[in-house]
mmCIF file of C-alpha atoms in Angstrom:
data_model
loop_
_atom_site.group_PDB
_atom_site.id
_atom_site.type_symbol
_atom_site.label_atom_id
_atom_site.label_comp_id
_atom_site.label_asym_id
_atom_site.label_seq_id
_atom_site.Cartn_x
_atom_site.Cartn_y
_atom_site.Cartn_z
ATOM 1 C CA UNK X 292 0.024 0.012 0.075
ATOM 2 C CA UNK X 293 0.716 3.566 -0.147
ATOM 3 C CA UNK X 294 1.469 3.918 3.613
ATOM 4 C CA UNK X 295 1.428 2.218 7.213
ATOM 5 C CA UNK X 296 -2.093 1.683 7.806
ATOM 6 C CA UNK X 297 -3.987 0.923 11.121
ATOM 7 C CA UNK X 298 -7.345 -0.045 12.334
ATOM 8 C CA UNK X 299 -9.451 0.852 13.912
ATOM 9 C CA UNK X 300 -8.965 4.402 13.937
ATOM 10 C CA UNK X 301 -10.495 5.060 17.566
ATOM 11 C CA UNK X 302 -11.668 2.332 19.851
ATOM 12 C CA UNK X 303 -13.644 2.504 23.002
ATOM 13 C CA UNK X 304 -14.080 -0.938 25.264
ATOM 14 C CA UNK X 305 -14.985 -1.507 28.883
ATOM 15 C CA UNK X 306 -12.122 -2.368 31.366
ATOM 16 C CA UNK X 307 -11.916 -5.798 31.398
ATOM 17 C CA UNK X 308 -12.395 -6.562 28.302
ATOM 18 C CA UNK X 309 -10.217 -7.656 25.231
ATOM 19 C CA UNK X 310 -8.793 -5.245 22.615
ATOM 20 C CA UNK X 311 -6.968 -6.095 18.931
ATOM 21 C CA UNK X 312 -5.273 -3.506 16.830
ATOM 22 C CA UNK X 313 -4.352 -3.639 13.324
ATOM 23 C CA UNK X 314 -1.461 -2.823 11.374
ATOM 24 C CA UNK X 315 -0.924 -3.173 7.906
ATOM 25 C CA UNK X 316 2.611 -2.015 6.978
ATOM 26 C CA UNK X 317 4.285 -0.782 4.035
ATOM 27 C CA UNK X 318 4.387 -3.577 1.089
ATOM 28 C CA UNK X 319 7.736 -5.056 1.101
ATOM 29 C CA UNK X 320 8.634 -3.660 4.480
ATOM 30 C CA UNK X 321 9.819 -6.613 6.442
ATOM 31 C CA UNK X 322 10.404 -4.557 9.770
ATOM 32 C CA UNK X 323 7.454 -3.841 12.184
ATOM 33 C CA UNK X 324 7.049 -1.671 15.216
ATOM 34 C CA UNK X 325 4.334 -0.922 17.666
ATOM 35 C CA UNK X 326 4.676 2.097 20.235
ATOM 36 C CA UNK X 327 2.441 3.082 22.616
ATOM 37 C CA UNK X 328 2.002 7.255 23.007
ATOM 38 C CA UNK X 329 -0.013 8.160 25.957
ATOM 39 C CA UNK X 330 -1.390 11.648 26.065
ATOM 40 C CA UNK X 331 0.846 14.447 26.368
ATOM 41 C CA UNK X 332 3.775 11.967 26.068
ATOM 42 C CA UNK X 333 6.617 10.759 23.637
ATOM 43 C CA UNK X 334 6.429 7.304 22.500
ATOM 44 C CA UNK X 335 7.191 4.505 24.357
ATOM 45 C CA UNK X 336 8.635 1.199 22.416
ATOM 46 C CA UNK X 337 6.458 -1.992 22.876
ATOM 47 C CA UNK X 338 7.709 -4.727 20.252
ATOM 48 C CA UNK X 339 9.499 -5.061 16.749
ATOM 49 C CA UNK X 340 9.105 -7.893 14.358
ATOM 50 C CA UNK X 341 11.847 -8.353 11.676
ATOM 51 C CA UNK X 342 11.178 -10.815 9.086
ATOM 52 C CA UNK X 343 11.384 -13.893 10.495
ATOM 53 C CA UNK X 344 13.379 -13.353 13.664
ATOM 54 C CA UNK X 345 11.908 -13.940 17.161
ATOM 55 C CA UNK X 346 10.638 -10.145 17.713
ATOM 56 C CA UNK X 347 12.009 -8.177 20.424
ATOM 57 C CA UNK X 348 9.106 -7.916 22.814
ATOM 58 C CA UNK X 349 11.405 -5.999 25.585
ATOM 59 C CA UNK X 350 8.995 -3.143 25.399
ATOM 60 C CA UNK X 351 5.801 -4.453 26.111
ATOM 61 C CA UNK X 352 4.320 -3.322 29.698
ATOM 62 C CA UNK X 353 2.923 -6.605 31.271
ATOM 63 C CA UNK X 354 1.746 -10.268 30.182
ATOM 64 C CA UNK X 355 -1.494 -8.530 29.240
ATOM 65 C CA UNK X 356 0.176 -7.136 26.076
ATOM 66 C CA UNK X 357 0.906 -9.331 23.071
ATOM 67 C CA UNK X 358 1.399 -9.146 19.112
ATOM 68 C CA UNK X 359 1.467 -11.434 16.423
ATOM 69 C CA UNK X 360 2.903 -10.775 12.989
ATOM 70 C CA UNK X 361 1.447 -12.672 9.876
ATOM 71 C CA UNK X 362 4.624 -13.458 7.453
ATOM 72 C CA UNK X 363 6.166 -10.061 6.624
ATOM 73 C CA UNK X 364 2.801 -8.308 6.486
ATOM 74 C CA UNK X 365 -0.172 -7.847 8.735
ATOM 75 C CA UNK X 366 0.146 -7.428 12.719
ATOM 76 C CA UNK X 367 -1.988 -7.341 15.491
ATOM 77 C CA UNK X 368 -1.458 -6.450 18.838
ATOM 78 C CA UNK X 369 -3.825 -7.258 21.629
ATOM 79 C CA UNK X 370 -4.537 -6.262 25.155
ATOM 80 C CA UNK X 371 -5.793 -8.366 27.468
ATOM 81 C CA UNK X 372 -8.155 -7.363 30.179
ATOM 82 C CA UNK X 373 -8.134 -3.890 29.591
ATOM 83 C CA UNK X 374 -7.068 -1.481 32.401
ATOM 84 C CA UNK X 375 -7.851 2.386 32.029
ATOM 85 C CA UNK X 376 -3.863 2.978 31.844
ATOM 86 C CA UNK X 377 -3.881 1.196 28.932
ATOM 87 C CA UNK X 378 -5.748 4.324 27.443
ATOM 88 C CA UNK X 379 -3.519 5.554 24.649
ATOM 89 C CA UNK X 380 -2.654 6.162 20.771
ATOM 90 C CA UNK X 381 -1.116 2.745 19.562
ATOM 91 C CA UNK X 382 1.443 3.612 16.810
ATOM 92 C CA UNK X 383 2.365 1.412 14.382
ATOM 93 C CA UNK X 384 5.676 1.852 11.708
ATOM 94 C CA UNK X 385 7.737 -0.052 9.430
ATOM 95 C CA UNK X 386 10.942 -0.051 7.658
ATOM 96 C CA UNK X 387 12.160 -1.837 4.463
ATOM 97 C CA UNK X 388 14.680 -4.319 6.348
ATOM 98 C CA UNK X 389 14.925 -2.954 10.009
ATOM 99 C CA UNK X 390 18.280 -1.853 9.275
ATOM 100 C CA UNK X 391 19.510 1.416 11.611
ATOM 101 C CA UNK X 392 19.867 3.927 8.653
ATOM 102 C CA UNK X 393 16.500 3.304 7.625
ATOM 103 C CA UNK X 394 13.634 5.755 8.183
ATOM 104 C CA UNK X 395 10.181 4.155 10.264
ATOM 105 C CA UNK X 396 7.171 5.077 8.500
ATOM 106 C CA UNK X 397 4.532 5.693 11.043
ATOM 107 C CA UNK X 398 0.612 4.522 10.632
ATOM 108 C CA UNK X 399 -2.059 7.097 12.049
ATOM 109 C CA UNK X 400 -2.250 5.288 15.040
ATOM 110 C CA UNK X 401 -5.324 3.785 16.829
ATOM 111 C CA UNK X 402 -6.750 5.966 19.824
ATOM 112 C CA UNK X 403 -7.770 3.498 22.550
ATOM 113 C CA UNK X 404 -10.081 4.388 25.586
ATOM 114 C CA UNK X 405 -10.792 2.191 28.438
ATOM 115 C CA UNK X 406 -13.634 3.012 30.571
ATOM 116 C CA UNK W 1 19.825 3.704 29.187
ATOM 117 C CA UNK W 2 19.716 6.401 26.542
ATOM 118 C CA UNK W 3 17.184 9.284 27.351
ATOM 119 C CA UNK W 4 15.726 12.316 25.221
ATOM 120 C CA UNK W 5 14.814 15.666 26.846
ATOM 121 C CA UNK W 6 12.929 18.293 25.571
ATOM 122 C CA UNK W 7 12.171 20.888 27.966
ATOM 123 C CA UNK W 8 10.053 22.912 26.206
ATOM 124 C CA UNK W 9 6.731 21.609 26.185
ATOM 125 C CA UNK W 10 4.882 24.634 23.931
ATOM 126 C CA UNK W 11 6.254 26.966 22.013
ATOM 127 C CA UNK W 12 4.562 30.002 19.953
ATOM 128 C CA UNK W 13 5.965 31.844 16.784
ATOM 129 C CA UNK W 14 4.672 34.272 14.773
ATOM 130 C CA UNK W 15 3.979 33.533 10.847
ATOM 131 C CA UNK W 16 7.147 33.586 8.502
ATOM 132 C CA UNK W 17 9.381 34.141 11.684
ATOM 133 C CA UNK W 18 12.069 31.721 12.951
ATOM 134 C CA UNK W 19 11.801 29.630 15.973
ATOM 135 C CA UNK W 20 13.950 26.993 17.580
ATOM 136 C CA UNK W 21 12.822 23.917 19.511
ATOM 137 C CA UNK W 22 15.359 22.825 21.784
ATOM 138 C CA UNK W 23 16.630 18.815 22.563
ATOM 139 C CA UNK W 24 19.313 17.082 24.743
ATOM 140 C CA UNK W 25 19.845 13.682 25.100
ATOM 141 C CA UNK W 26 22.238 11.196 27.235
ATOM 142 C CA UNK W 27 23.704 8.245 25.889
ATOM 143 C CA UNK W 28 27.006 6.602 26.336
ATOM 144 C CA UNK W 29 27.402 5.238 22.793
ATOM 145 C CA UNK W 30 29.567 6.965 20.181
ATOM 146 C CA UNK W 31 27.333 6.151 17.381
ATOM 147 C CA UNK W 32 23.627 6.975 16.696
ATOM 148 C CA UNK W 33 21.105 8.529 15.055
ATOM 149 C CA UNK W 34 18.881 11.478 16.202
ATOM 150 C CA UNK W 35 15.694 12.368 14.532
ATOM 151 C CA UNK W 36 12.970 15.253 14.564
ATOM 152 C CA UNK W 37 9.388 13.847 14.045
ATOM 153 C CA UNK W 38 6.400 16.230 13.601
ATOM 154 C CA UNK W 39 3.125 14.939 14.555
ATOM 155 C CA UNK W 40 0.011 16.988 13.204
ATOM 156 C CA UNK W 41 -3.389 16.774 14.730
ATOM 157 C CA UNK W 42 -3.861 13.748 12.416
ATOM 158 C CA UNK W 43 -1.551 11.739 14.331
ATOM 159 C CA UNK W 44 0.563 10.515 11.708
ATOM 160 C CA UNK W 45 4.332 10.868 12.637
ATOM 161 C CA UNK W 46 6.255 12.562 9.941
ATOM 162 C CA UNK W 47 9.925 12.430 9.624
ATOM 163 C CA UNK W 48 11.562 15.494 9.599
ATOM 164 C CA UNK W 49 15.038 15.654 9.249
ATOM 165 C CA UNK W 50 17.458 12.848 10.560
ATOM 166 C CA UNK W 51 21.084 13.270 11.621
ATOM 167 C CA UNK W 52 23.922 10.803 11.757
ATOM 168 C CA UNK W 53 26.008 11.132 14.958
ATOM 169 C CA UNK W 54 29.340 10.737 13.107
ATOM 170 C CA UNK W 55 28.713 13.518 10.589
ATOM 171 C CA UNK W 56 30.014 17.115 11.377
ATOM 172 C CA UNK W 57 28.154 18.971 8.966
ATOM 173 C CA UNK W 58 24.139 20.101 10.474
ATOM 174 C CA UNK W 59 21.775 18.260 8.460
ATOM 175 C CA UNK W 60 19.241 20.826 6.897
ATOM 176 C CA UNK W 61 15.527 19.755 4.709
ATOM 177 C CA UNK W 62 14.353 22.695 3.133
ATOM 178 C CA UNK W 63 13.059 25.521 5.903
ATOM 179 C CA UNK W 64 14.336 22.713 8.712
ATOM 180 C CA UNK W 65 17.682 22.811 10.160
ATOM 181 C CA UNK W 66 19.329 21.177 12.767
ATOM 182 C CA UNK W 67 22.014 22.392 15.142
ATOM 183 C CA UNK W 68 23.913 19.632 16.495
ATOM 184 C CA UNK W 69 26.506 19.857 19.206
ATOM 185 C CA UNK W 70 27.672 16.671 19.980
ATOM 186 C CA UNK W 71 30.034 17.031 22.871
ATOM 187 C CA UNK W 72 26.936 19.131 24.588
ATOM 188 C CA UNK W 73 24.653 16.696 23.565
ATOM 189 C CA UNK W 74 22.376 18.777 21.916
ATOM 190 C CA UNK W 75 20.349 18.485 18.665
ATOM 191 C CA UNK W 76 17.959 21.619 18.306
ATOM 192 C CA UNK W 77 15.549 22.055 15.539
ATOM 193 C CA UNK W 78 15.211 25.327 13.749
ATOM 194 C CA UNK W 79 12.395 26.384 11.713
ATOM 195 C CA UNK W 80 12.496 29.392 8.909
ATOM 196 C CA UNK W 81 9.945 31.265 7.599
ATOM 197 C CA UNK W 82 7.486 29.612 9.884
ATOM 198 C CA UNK W 83 4.144 28.480 8.037
ATOM 199 C CA UNK W 84 0.283 27.681 9.382
ATOM 200 C CA UNK W 85 1.358 24.252 8.326
ATOM 201 C CA UNK W 86 4.207 23.848 10.705
ATOM 202 C CA UNK W 87 1.702 24.030 13.804
ATOM 203 C CA UNK W 88 2.234 20.114 15.162
ATOM 204 C CA UNK W 89 3.612 18.489 17.765
ATOM 205 C CA UNK W 90 7.298 18.184 17.104
ATOM 206 C CA UNK W 91 9.397 14.932 19.082
ATOM 207 C CA UNK W 92 13.029 14.454 19.259
ATOM 208 C CA UNK W 93 14.131 10.713 19.114
ATOM 209 C CA UNK W 94 17.011 8.855 19.251
ATOM 210 C CA UNK W 95 18.241 5.640 17.732
ATOM 211 C CA UNK W 96 21.356 3.621 18.614
ATOM 212 C CA UNK W 97 23.845 2.778 15.668
ATOM 213 C CA UNK W 98 24.182 -0.766 17.187
ATOM 214 C CA UNK W 99 21.040 -1.735 17.826
ATOM 215 C CA UNK W 100 18.273 -2.012 15.269
ATOM 216 C CA UNK W 101 15.024 -1.892 17.261
ATOM 217 C CA UNK W 102 13.642 0.912 19.328
ATOM 218 C CA UNK W 103 13.529 4.626 18.787
ATOM 219 C CA UNK W 104 13.804 6.715 21.775
ATOM 220 C CA UNK W 105 11.474 9.925 22.241
ATOM 221 C CA UNK W 106 11.133 12.702 23.936
ATOM 222 C CA UNK W 107 8.024 14.251 25.282
ATOM 223 C CA UNK W 108 7.542 16.952 22.384
ATOM 224 C CA UNK W 109 6.844 20.035 21.986
ATOM 225 C CA UNK W 110 3.435 21.881 20.803
ATOM 226 C CA UNK W 111 4.267 24.600 18.273
ATOM 227 C CA UNK W 112 1.872 27.311 17.845
ATOM 228 C CA UNK W 113 2.000 29.379 14.771
ATOM 229 C CA UNK W 114 0.404 32.530 15.202
ATOM 230 C CA UNK W 115 -1.014 34.238 12.221
#
């Protein structure tokens, strides 16, 4: 596609429910990143996928958070038993091969509100 | 651990004037990349400019330029001839040259353009 897309753009859920956020990276990009942006804050790294390598999950804040990626395409970020503190914008980014020199291209994010 | 600090939560500038956004960072690494990202209300993170630490010359992209002071660990962004479309959150960010995963972001500076 032309850019990174994310769905839904907005999600309102009740505390305790599970949510799934989707990211479609730029076609051909092997590297994919998830970030969380709390209100008024910068971006926090969550997880990184590169090709078929084991993902870097070092940024996931708790075991309620998990992410999957199908080959080198779509990724889903799942938050189980959501808490109000999970309310944030979740941003996805992709880059061609994940090398250090490359630019990460960001999607528009999913705004999650947990009531 | 690396940190990025933006000490100006908000700034305002008159249209057509010049404004400088400050950023300092802390790292023990010798090689890295520094970025300025723009985030308009659409939430899309857009790369404005990138600087490679081993390059002495300050990066420039049209009306955007940086003042990179490696010894002082300072990386400010100068916007010349400010335009209404420049109004956004601006994030300073750091990425290690030795790890191919996360970018570390500052908390951002909200820039207002006054007509």
